């Protein structure tokens, strides 16, 4: 039986996160965006509310809620601003959920637990100056040396680079093996040889932190290798199944923010003797935002439902991410249009929404990459197989062994 309703617990989570965003983010966001300020106090408060590990089992320090609860949190956060949803995306979606899926018990105890509790922040380092969509061609090297690996290379466009305590870094043990040489490592910020620097001059997400991670002869214990040598590409792609889910959920919140701002303004602004909401072409833009919001949310919840079942969802998550991010960007552009010249200034938040929304159609698989993926699935050129380690289904088992 299909059930489209949220549980009582999810409704309470939604209400709590919405209130948090209204009181702790929205009143300050214009100023933080102007000052390019990422407020760590917000992250600390999110941790106190259990929102930095909402879908991580309680035994690993999380709130133990289902995967759609993570989507609810992301939708609400991005209603306030993309920066804080991005923080949860990389910390929980890309890093913690990957540790949950692929980590050893020791790695979960040492790294996942403090991350889920929110006392440590996690980030995800896949992209390099010469490798974005074509992640299989990354050049960061990992050389085995006794009980350690020595890592050299640089990562770029890494969200939370200046704040994260732990990085999931993808490096190759043998570039000639292409993606089959890629291996994943948990790298601590305080390891000698790790430096970070922020990227200046971004179009949007001014209230967020994005930067470079430079690795110079960084000695990483072999115990911090996630999965086997050569398994890193598979791990990175499975991490993206969860990261993209959070981006799609966030995009849904951004679309709702565009819709709410546009509806409010359409009632306030008058032209030709009537409020602009009475003009059919303005109604068309608002109708598209409403439809886009509903469609995006359905696609996100379907993807979360599949995660709860413990089955592969790469196809469905890619579709949700592609459609929801495209809808968010179009909605933000239309929200400016509804506001006329005022939308073109930062007197209203819609210009920030559009600058932020552009990132959504670029990161975690560009619009073009998801278009190609969907065509390949439809044409039968691509299919998903069960991985040797799957994300645990929800409700979580009490035992730590999900495999
Ligand atoms: C704000 C922000 C935060 C980010 N955070 C992170 C992070 O935390 N961790 C991380 O690892 N990365 C992060 N990224 C990087 C992001 O994932 C990459 O930018 C993205 O994967 C695209 O790679 P690229 O920028 O190198 O573009 P390219 O791969 O160089 O693509 C350039 C253009 O070519 C198109 N293109 C490429 N290949 C094809 C093809 N086969 N067919 C058709 N068109 C194609 C693309 O769609 C795009 O339009 C972030 C990026 C941004 C903007």
Coordinates of C-alpha atoms and ligand atoms in Angstrom, one line a residue:
X1 CA 0.0 0.0 0.0
X2 CA 1.3 3.5 -0.9
X3 CA 1.5 5.9 2.0
X4 CA 2.3 9.5 1.3
X5 CA 2.0 10.7 4.9
X6 CA 4.9 11.7 7.2
X7 CA 5.1 9.9 10.6
X8 CA 4.4 11.8 13.8
X9 CA 8.2 11.7 14.5
X10 CA 8.9 13.1 11.0
X11 CA 6.3 15.9 11.5
X12 CA 7.9 16.9 14.8
X13 CA 11.3 16.9 13.2
X14 CA 10.0 19.1 10.4
X15 CA 8.4 21.5 12.8
X16 CA 11.5 21.7 15.0
X17 CA 13.9 22.2 12.0
X18 CA 11.6 24.8 10.5
X19 CA 11.5 26.8 13.7
X20 CA 15.2 26.5 14.0
X21 CA 15.7 27.9 10.5
X22 CA 13.2 30.7 11.1
X23 CA 15.0 31.8 14.3
X24 CA 18.6 30.9 13.9
X25 CA 19.3 31.3 10.1
X26 CA 16.8 33.5 8.2
X27 CA 17.2 36.7 10.4
X28 CA 21.0 36.7 9.9
X29 CA 21.4 35.2 6.4
X30 CA 21.5 38.4 4.4
X31 CA 24.3 39.8 6.6
X32 CA 26.3 36.5 6.6
X33 CA 26.0 36.2 2.8
X34 CA 27.2 39.8 2.4
X35 CA 30.1 39.2 4.8
X36 CA 30.9 35.8 3.3
X37 CA 30.5 34.4 6.8
X38 CA 29.9 30.7 7.7
X39 CA 28.5 30.6 11.2
X40 CA 29.9 27.6 13.1
X41 CA 27.4 28.4 15.9
X42 CA 24.6 27.2 13.6
X43 CA 26.4 23.8 13.2
X44 CA 26.9 23.5 16.9
X45 CA 23.2 24.1 17.5
X46 CA 22.3 21.6 14.8
X47 CA 24.4 19.1 16.6
X48 CA 22.7 19.8 19.9
X49 CA 19.4 19.1 18.2
X50 CA 20.7 15.8 16.8
X51 CA 20.5 17.0 13.2
X52 CA 24.2 16.3 12.2
X53 CA 23.5 12.6 12.4
X54 CA 19.8 12.3 12.0
X55 CA 19.8 9.0 10.0
X56 CA 22.8 7.4 11.7
X57 CA 22.0 4.5 14.1
X58 CA 21.9 5.5 17.8
X59 CA 24.7 3.0 18.5
X60 CA 27.0 5.2 16.4
X61 CA 25.9 8.4 18.0
X62 CA 23.1 9.4 15.6
X63 CA 19.4 10.0 16.1
X64 CA 18.5 6.7 14.5
X65 CA 15.7 8.2 12.3
X66 CA 15.0 7.0 8.7
X67 CA 16.6 8.3 5.5
X68 CA 13.6 10.5 4.6
X69 CA 14.1 12.3 7.9
X70 CA 17.5 13.5 6.5
X71 CA 15.6 14.8 3.4
X72 CA 13.2 16.7 5.7
X73 CA 16.1 18.3 7.5
X74 CA 17.8 19.2 4.2
X75 CA 14.6 20.7 2.7
X76 CA 14.1 22.9 5.8
X77 CA 17.7 24.0 6.0
X78 CA 17.9 25.1 2.4
X79 CA 14.7 27.1 2.8
X80 CA 17.0 29.2 5.0
X81 CA 20.2 29.0 3.0
X82 CA 22.1 26.6 0.8
X83 CA 25.2 26.9 3.0
X84 CA 23.8 25.0 6.0
X85 CA 22.2 22.3 3.9
X86 CA 25.5 21.9 2.0
X87 CA 27.2 21.4 5.4
X88 CA 24.8 18.6 6.3
X89 CA 25.1 17.2 2.8
X90 CA 28.8 16.7 2.9
X91 CA 29.0 15.9 6.6
X92 CA 26.2 13.4 6.8
X93 CA 25.3 12.5 3.2
X94 CA 28.8 12.2 1.7
X95 CA 30.9 11.4 4.7
X96 CA 29.1 9.8 7.7
X97 CA 26.7 7.6 5.6
X98 CA 29.7 6.4 3.6
X99 CA 31.5 5.4 6.9
X100 CA 28.2 3.7 7.9
X101 CA 28.1 1.7 4.7
X102 CA 31.8 0.9 4.2
X103 CA 33.6 1.4 7.5
X104 CA 35.0 -1.2 9.9
X105 CA 33.7 -1.3 13.4
X106 CA 36.9 0.5 14.6
X107 CA 36.5 3.3 11.9
X108 CA 32.8 3.7 12.9
X109 CA 33.7 4.0 16.6
X110 CA 36.6 6.4 16.0
X111 CA 35.2 8.6 13.2
X112 CA 31.5 8.0 12.6
X113 CA 30.4 8.3 16.3
X114 CA 31.9 11.8 16.9
X115 CA 30.6 13.0 13.5
X116 CA 27.1 11.7 14.2
X117 CA 27.2 13.4 17.6
X118 CA 28.3 16.6 15.8
X119 CA 31.5 17.0 17.9
X120 CA 33.6 16.5 14.7
X121 CA 32.9 17.6 11.1
X122 CA 33.4 15.5 8.1
X123 CA 34.0 16.5 4.4
X124 CA 34.4 14.8 1.1
X125 CA 37.4 15.3 -1.2
X126 CA 36.9 13.8 -4.7
X127 CA 37.2 16.7 -7.1
X128 CA 40.6 17.9 -8.3
X129 CA 41.8 20.8 -10.5
X130 CA 41.9 18.4 -13.5
X131 CA 39.1 16.0 -12.5
X132 CA 35.5 16.8 -11.8
X133 CA 32.9 15.0 -13.8
X134 CA 35.6 12.6 -14.9
X135 CA 36.5 11.6 -11.4
X136 CA 38.1 8.4 -12.6
X137 CA 41.0 10.4 -13.9
X138 CA 42.0 11.9 -10.5
X139 CA 45.8 12.3 -9.9
X140 CA 46.2 12.4 -6.1
X141 CA 48.7 9.6 -5.3
X142 CA 48.7 7.1 -2.5
X143 CA 51.9 5.1 -2.0
X144 CA 52.0 2.2 0.5
X145 CA 54.8 2.5 3.1
X146 CA 54.8 -0.2 5.8
X147 CA 51.7 0.3 7.9
X148 CA 50.8 3.6 6.3
X149 CA 50.1 5.2 2.9
X150 CA 51.8 8.5 1.8
X151 CA 49.3 10.8 0.1
X152 CA 50.3 13.6 -2.3
X153 CA 48.0 15.8 -4.4
X154 CA 45.4 18.5 -4.2
X155 CA 41.6 18.6 -4.0
X156 CA 39.5 21.6 -5.1
X157 CA 36.0 22.8 -4.5
X158 CA 35.8 21.0 -1.2
X159 CA 32.8 22.2 0.9
X160 CA 33.8 22.8 4.6
X161 CA 37.5 22.5 3.7
X162 CA 38.5 25.0 6.4
X163 CA 36.2 23.6 9.1
X164 CA 36.2 19.8 8.7
X165 CA 38.1 17.7 11.1
X166 CA 38.0 14.6 8.9
X167 CA 38.2 14.3 5.1
X168 CA 37.3 11.4 3.0
X169 CA 40.0 11.6 0.4
X170 CA 40.1 9.6 -2.9
X171 CA 43.6 8.9 -4.2
X172 CA 45.0 6.4 -6.7
X173 CA 47.5 3.7 -5.8
X174 CA 48.2 3.2 -9.6
X175 CA 47.1 5.8 -12.2
X176 CA 47.5 3.3 -15.0
X177 CA 44.6 1.3 -13.5
X178 CA 42.3 4.4 -14.0
X179 CA 39.2 4.1 -11.7
X180 CA 40.3 0.6 -10.6
X181 CA 43.3 2.2 -8.8
X182 CA 41.3 4.6 -6.8
X183 CA 41.3 4.0 -3.0
X184 CA 39.4 5.9 -0.2
X185 CA 41.1 7.2 3.0
X186 CA 40.0 8.9 6.2
X187 CA 42.4 11.8 6.6
X188 CA 42.5 13.9 9.7
X189 CA 43.0 17.6 9.4
X190 CA 45.8 17.6 12.0
X191 CA 48.0 15.0 10.1
X192 CA 51.2 16.8 9.1
X193 CA 51.2 17.9 5.4
X194 CA 47.4 18.7 5.3
X195 CA 46.7 22.4 4.5
X196 CA 43.5 24.1 3.3
X197 CA 42.7 27.4 1.8
X198 CA 39.3 29.0 0.9
X199 CA 38.1 29.8 -2.7
X200 CA 37.3 33.5 -3.1
X201 CA 35.0 35.0 -5.7
X202 CA 32.3 32.4 -5.9
X203 CA 29.0 33.3 -7.6
X204 CA 26.9 32.1 -4.7
X205 CA 26.8 30.2 -1.4
X206 CA 28.7 33.2 0.0
X207 CA 27.6 32.1 3.5
X208 CA 29.3 28.8 3.0
X209 CA 32.9 27.6 3.0
X210 CA 34.4 26.0 -0.1
X211 CA 38.1 25.5 -0.7
X212 CA 41.2 23.6 -1.6
X213 CA 42.8 20.7 0.4
X214 CA 46.5 20.2 -0.3
X215 CA 48.2 17.0 0.7
X216 CA 52.0 17.0 0.9
X217 CA 53.6 13.7 2.0
X218 CA 50.7 13.0 4.4
X219 CA 51.2 9.8 6.3
X220 CA 47.8 8.0 6.7
X221 CA 47.6 4.8 8.8
X222 CA 46.6 1.8 6.7
X223 CA 43.8 1.4 9.3
X224 CA 42.3 4.5 7.8
X225 CA 41.8 3.0 4.4
X226 CA 38.1 2.7 3.7
X227 CA 37.3 -0.5 1.8
X228 CA 40.0 -2.3 -0.2
X229 CA 42.6 -0.9 -2.5
X230 CA 41.0 -0.1 -5.8
X231 CA 37.5 0.0 -4.3
X232 CA 37.5 3.8 -3.9
X233 CA 35.7 4.6 -7.1
X234 CA 32.8 2.4 -6.1
X235 CA 32.8 3.9 -2.7
X236 CA 32.8 7.5 -4.1
X237 CA 29.8 6.7 -6.4
X238 CA 27.9 5.1 -3.5
X239 CA 28.6 8.2 -1.4
X240 CA 27.2 10.3 -4.2
X241 CA 23.9 8.3 -4.0
X242 CA 23.5 9.8 -0.6
X243 CA 25.0 13.2 -1.3
X244 CA 22.7 13.7 -4.3
X245 CA 19.7 12.7 -2.3
X246 CA 20.5 15.6 0.1
X247 CA 21.1 18.0 -2.7
X248 CA 17.7 17.1 -4.2
X249 CA 16.0 17.5 -0.9
X250 CA 17.7 20.9 -0.4
X251 CA 16.7 22.0 -3.9
X252 CA 13.1 21.2 -2.9
X253 CA 13.4 23.6 0.0
X254 CA 14.9 26.3 -2.2
X255 CA 12.0 25.9 -4.6
X256 CA 9.6 26.3 -1.7
X257 CA 11.4 29.4 -0.6
X258 CA 11.1 30.9 -4.2
X259 CA 7.4 30.0 -4.2
X260 CA 6.7 31.6 -0.8
X261 CA 8.6 34.8 -1.6
X262 CA 6.8 35.0 -5.0
X263 CA 3.3 34.5 -3.6
X264 CA 3.9 37.1 -0.9
X265 CA 5.2 39.6 -3.4
X266 CA 2.4 38.8 -5.9
X267 CA -0.1 39.8 -3.3
X268 CA 1.7 43.0 -2.3
X269 CA 2.7 44.5 -5.7
X270 CA 0.1 46.2 -7.8
X271 CA 0.2 47.1 -11.5
X272 CA -2.6 48.2 -13.8
X273 CA -4.8 48.6 -10.8
X274 CA -4.6 44.9 -9.5
X275 CA -2.1 42.9 -7.5
X276 CA 0.3 41.2 -9.9
X277 CA -0.9 37.7 -8.8
X278 CA -4.0 38.4 -10.9
X279 CA -2.0 38.5 -14.1
X280 CA -2.0 35.1 -15.8
X281 CA 1.7 35.2 -16.8
X282 CA 2.7 35.8 -13.2
X283 CA 0.3 32.9 -12.2
X284 CA 2.1 30.7 -14.8
X285 CA 5.5 31.2 -13.0
X286 CA 3.9 30.5 -9.6
X287 CA 2.1 27.5 -11.0
X288 CA 5.4 26.1 -12.3
X289 CA 7.1 26.6 -8.9
X290 CA 4.2 24.8 -7.2
X291 CA 4.3 21.9 -9.6
X292 CA 8.1 21.7 -9.5
X293 CA 8.0 21.7 -5.7
X294 CA 5.6 18.8 -5.6
X295 CA 7.4 16.8 -8.2
X296 CA 10.8 17.3 -6.6
X297 CA 9.5 16.2 -3.2
X298 CA 7.9 13.1 -4.6
X299 CA 11.1 12.1 -6.3
X300 CA 13.1 12.7 -3.2
X301 CA 10.8 10.7 -0.9
X302 CA 10.8 7.8 -3.4
X303 CA 14.6 7.8 -3.3
X304 CA 14.5 7.9 0.5
X305 CA 12.0 5.1 0.6
X306 CA 14.3 2.9 -1.5
X307 CA 17.1 3.7 0.9
X308 CA 14.9 2.6 3.8
X309 CA 14.4 -0.7 2.0
X310 CA 18.1 -1.2 1.7
X311 CA 18.1 -1.4 -2.1
X312 CA 20.2 0.4 -4.8
X313 CA 18.7 3.7 -5.7
X314 CA 21.4 5.3 -8.0
X315 CA 18.9 5.7 -10.9
X316 CA 16.1 7.2 -8.8
X317 CA 18.5 9.4 -6.8
X318 CA 20.1 10.7 -10.0
X319 CA 16.6 11.6 -11.4
X320 CA 15.6 13.3 -8.2
X321 CA 18.8 15.4 -8.1
X322 CA 18.6 16.3 -11.8
X323 CA 15.0 17.4 -11.7
X324 CA 15.0 19.0 -8.3
X325 CA 18.1 21.1 -9.0
X326 CA 16.9 22.2 -12.4
X327 CA 13.5 23.1 -10.9
X328 CA 15.2 25.1 -8.1
X329 CA 17.3 27.1 -10.6
X330 CA 14.3 27.8 -12.8
X331 CA 12.2 28.7 -9.8
X332 CA 14.8 31.1 -8.5
X333 CA 15.1 32.8 -11.9
X334 CA 11.3 33.1 -12.1
X335 CA 11.1 34.4 -8.5
X336 CA 13.4 37.3 -9.5
X337 CA 11.1 37.9 -12.6
X338 CA 8.1 38.0 -10.3
X339 CA 9.8 40.6 -8.2
X340 CA 10.8 42.7 -11.2
X341 CA 13.7 45.2 -10.6
X342 CA 13.4 44.6 -6.8
X343 CA 14.3 41.0 -7.4
X344 CA 17.5 42.1 -9.0
X345 CA 18.7 43.7 -5.7
X346 CA 19.5 42.1 -2.4
X347 CA 16.6 43.9 -0.8
X348 CA 14.8 40.6 -1.3
X349 CA 16.3 37.2 -0.9
X350 CA 15.5 35.9 -4.4
X351 CA 18.7 37.0 -6.0
X352 CA 20.6 35.0 -3.3
X353 CA 18.4 32.0 -4.2
X354 CA 19.4 32.2 -7.8
X355 CA 23.1 32.6 -7.1
X356 CA 22.9 29.6 -4.8
X357 CA 20.8 27.5 -7.0
X358 CA 23.4 27.5 -9.8
X359 CA 25.7 25.4 -7.6
X360 CA 23.0 22.7 -7.3
X361 CA 23.0 22.1 -11.1
X362 CA 26.8 21.8 -11.0
X363 CA 27.9 19.8 -8.0
X364 CA 27.4 16.1 -7.3
X365 CA 26.9 15.4 -11.0
X366 CA 26.2 18.2 -13.4
X367 CA 22.9 18.5 -15.2
X368 CA 24.6 17.0 -18.3
X369 CA 25.9 14.0 -16.4
X370 CA 22.5 13.2 -14.9
X371 CA 20.9 13.7 -18.3
X372 CA 23.3 11.1 -19.8
X373 CA 22.8 8.7 -16.9
X374 CA 19.0 8.8 -17.3
X375 CA 19.3 8.2 -21.1
X376 CA 21.7 5.3 -20.5
X377 CA 19.3 3.7 -18.0
X378 CA 16.4 4.1 -20.4
X379 CA 18.4 2.7 -23.3
X380 CA 19.6 -0.3 -21.3
X381 CA 23.3 0.8 -21.5
X382 CA 23.5 1.1 -17.7
X383 CA 22.2 -1.0 -14.9
X384 CA 22.8 -1.0 -11.1
X385 CA 24.0 -4.1 -9.4
X386 CA 23.9 -4.9 -5.7
X387 CA 27.1 -3.7 -4.0
X388 CA 29.1 -5.9 -1.7
X389 CA 28.3 -3.5 1.1
X390 CA 24.9 -1.8 1.1
X391 CA 23.6 1.1 3.3
X392 CA 21.7 -0.6 6.2
X393 CA 18.0 -0.7 5.7
X394 CA 15.8 1.2 8.2
X395 CA 14.6 0.4 10.9
X396 CA 18.1 -0.3 11.9
X397 CA 19.0 -3.6 13.4
X398 CA 20.3 -3.5 17.0
X399 CA 23.4 -5.3 16.2
X400 CA 26.3 -3.4 14.6
X401 CA 26.7 -5.9 11.8
X402 CA 24.6 -5.0 8.8
X403 CA 26.4 -7.0 6.2
Ligands
LIG1 C1 30.0 25.2 -4.5 C2 30.6 23.9 -4.8 C3 30.8 23.0 -3.8 C4 31.5 21.7 -4.1 N1 31.7 20.8 -3.1 C5 32.4 19.7 -3.4 C6 32.8 18.8 -2.4 O1 32.5 19.0 -1.2 N2 33.6 17.7 -2.7 C7 34.0 17.5 -4.0 O2 34.7 16.5 -4.2 N3 33.6 18.3 -5.0 C8 32.8 19.4 -4.8 N4 32.5 20.3 -5.8 C9 32.9 20.0 -7.1 C10 31.8 19.5 -8.1 O3 31.4 18.2 -7.7 C11 32.3 19.5 -9.5 O4 32.5 20.9 -9.8 C12 31.4 18.8 -10.5 O5 31.5 17.5 -10.4 C13 31.8 19.2 -12.0 O6 33.1 19.1 -12.2 P1 33.9 20.3 -12.9 O7 33.6 21.5 -12.2 O8 35.4 19.9 -13.0 O9 33.3 20.4 -14.4 P2 33.8 19.6 -15.7 O10 33.7 18.1 -15.4 O11 35.0 20.1 -16.2 O12 32.6 19.9 -16.7 C14 32.5 21.2 -17.4 C15 31.3 21.1 -18.3 O13 31.4 20.1 -19.2 C16 30.2 19.2 -19.1 N5 30.6 17.8 -19.3 C17 31.6 17.1 -18.7 N6 31.7 15.9 -19.1 C18 30.6 15.7 -20.0 C19 30.1 14.7 -20.8 N7 30.6 13.4 -20.7 N8 29.0 14.9 -21.6 C20 28.4 16.2 -21.6 N9 28.9 17.2 -20.9 C21 29.9 17.0 -20.1 C22 29.7 19.4 -17.6 O14 28.4 19.1 -17.5 C23 30.0 20.9 -17.5 O15 28.9 21.7 -18.1 C24 31.8 21.5 -5.5 C25 31.5 22.4 -6.5 C26 30.9 23.6 -6.2 C27 30.6 24.6 -7.3

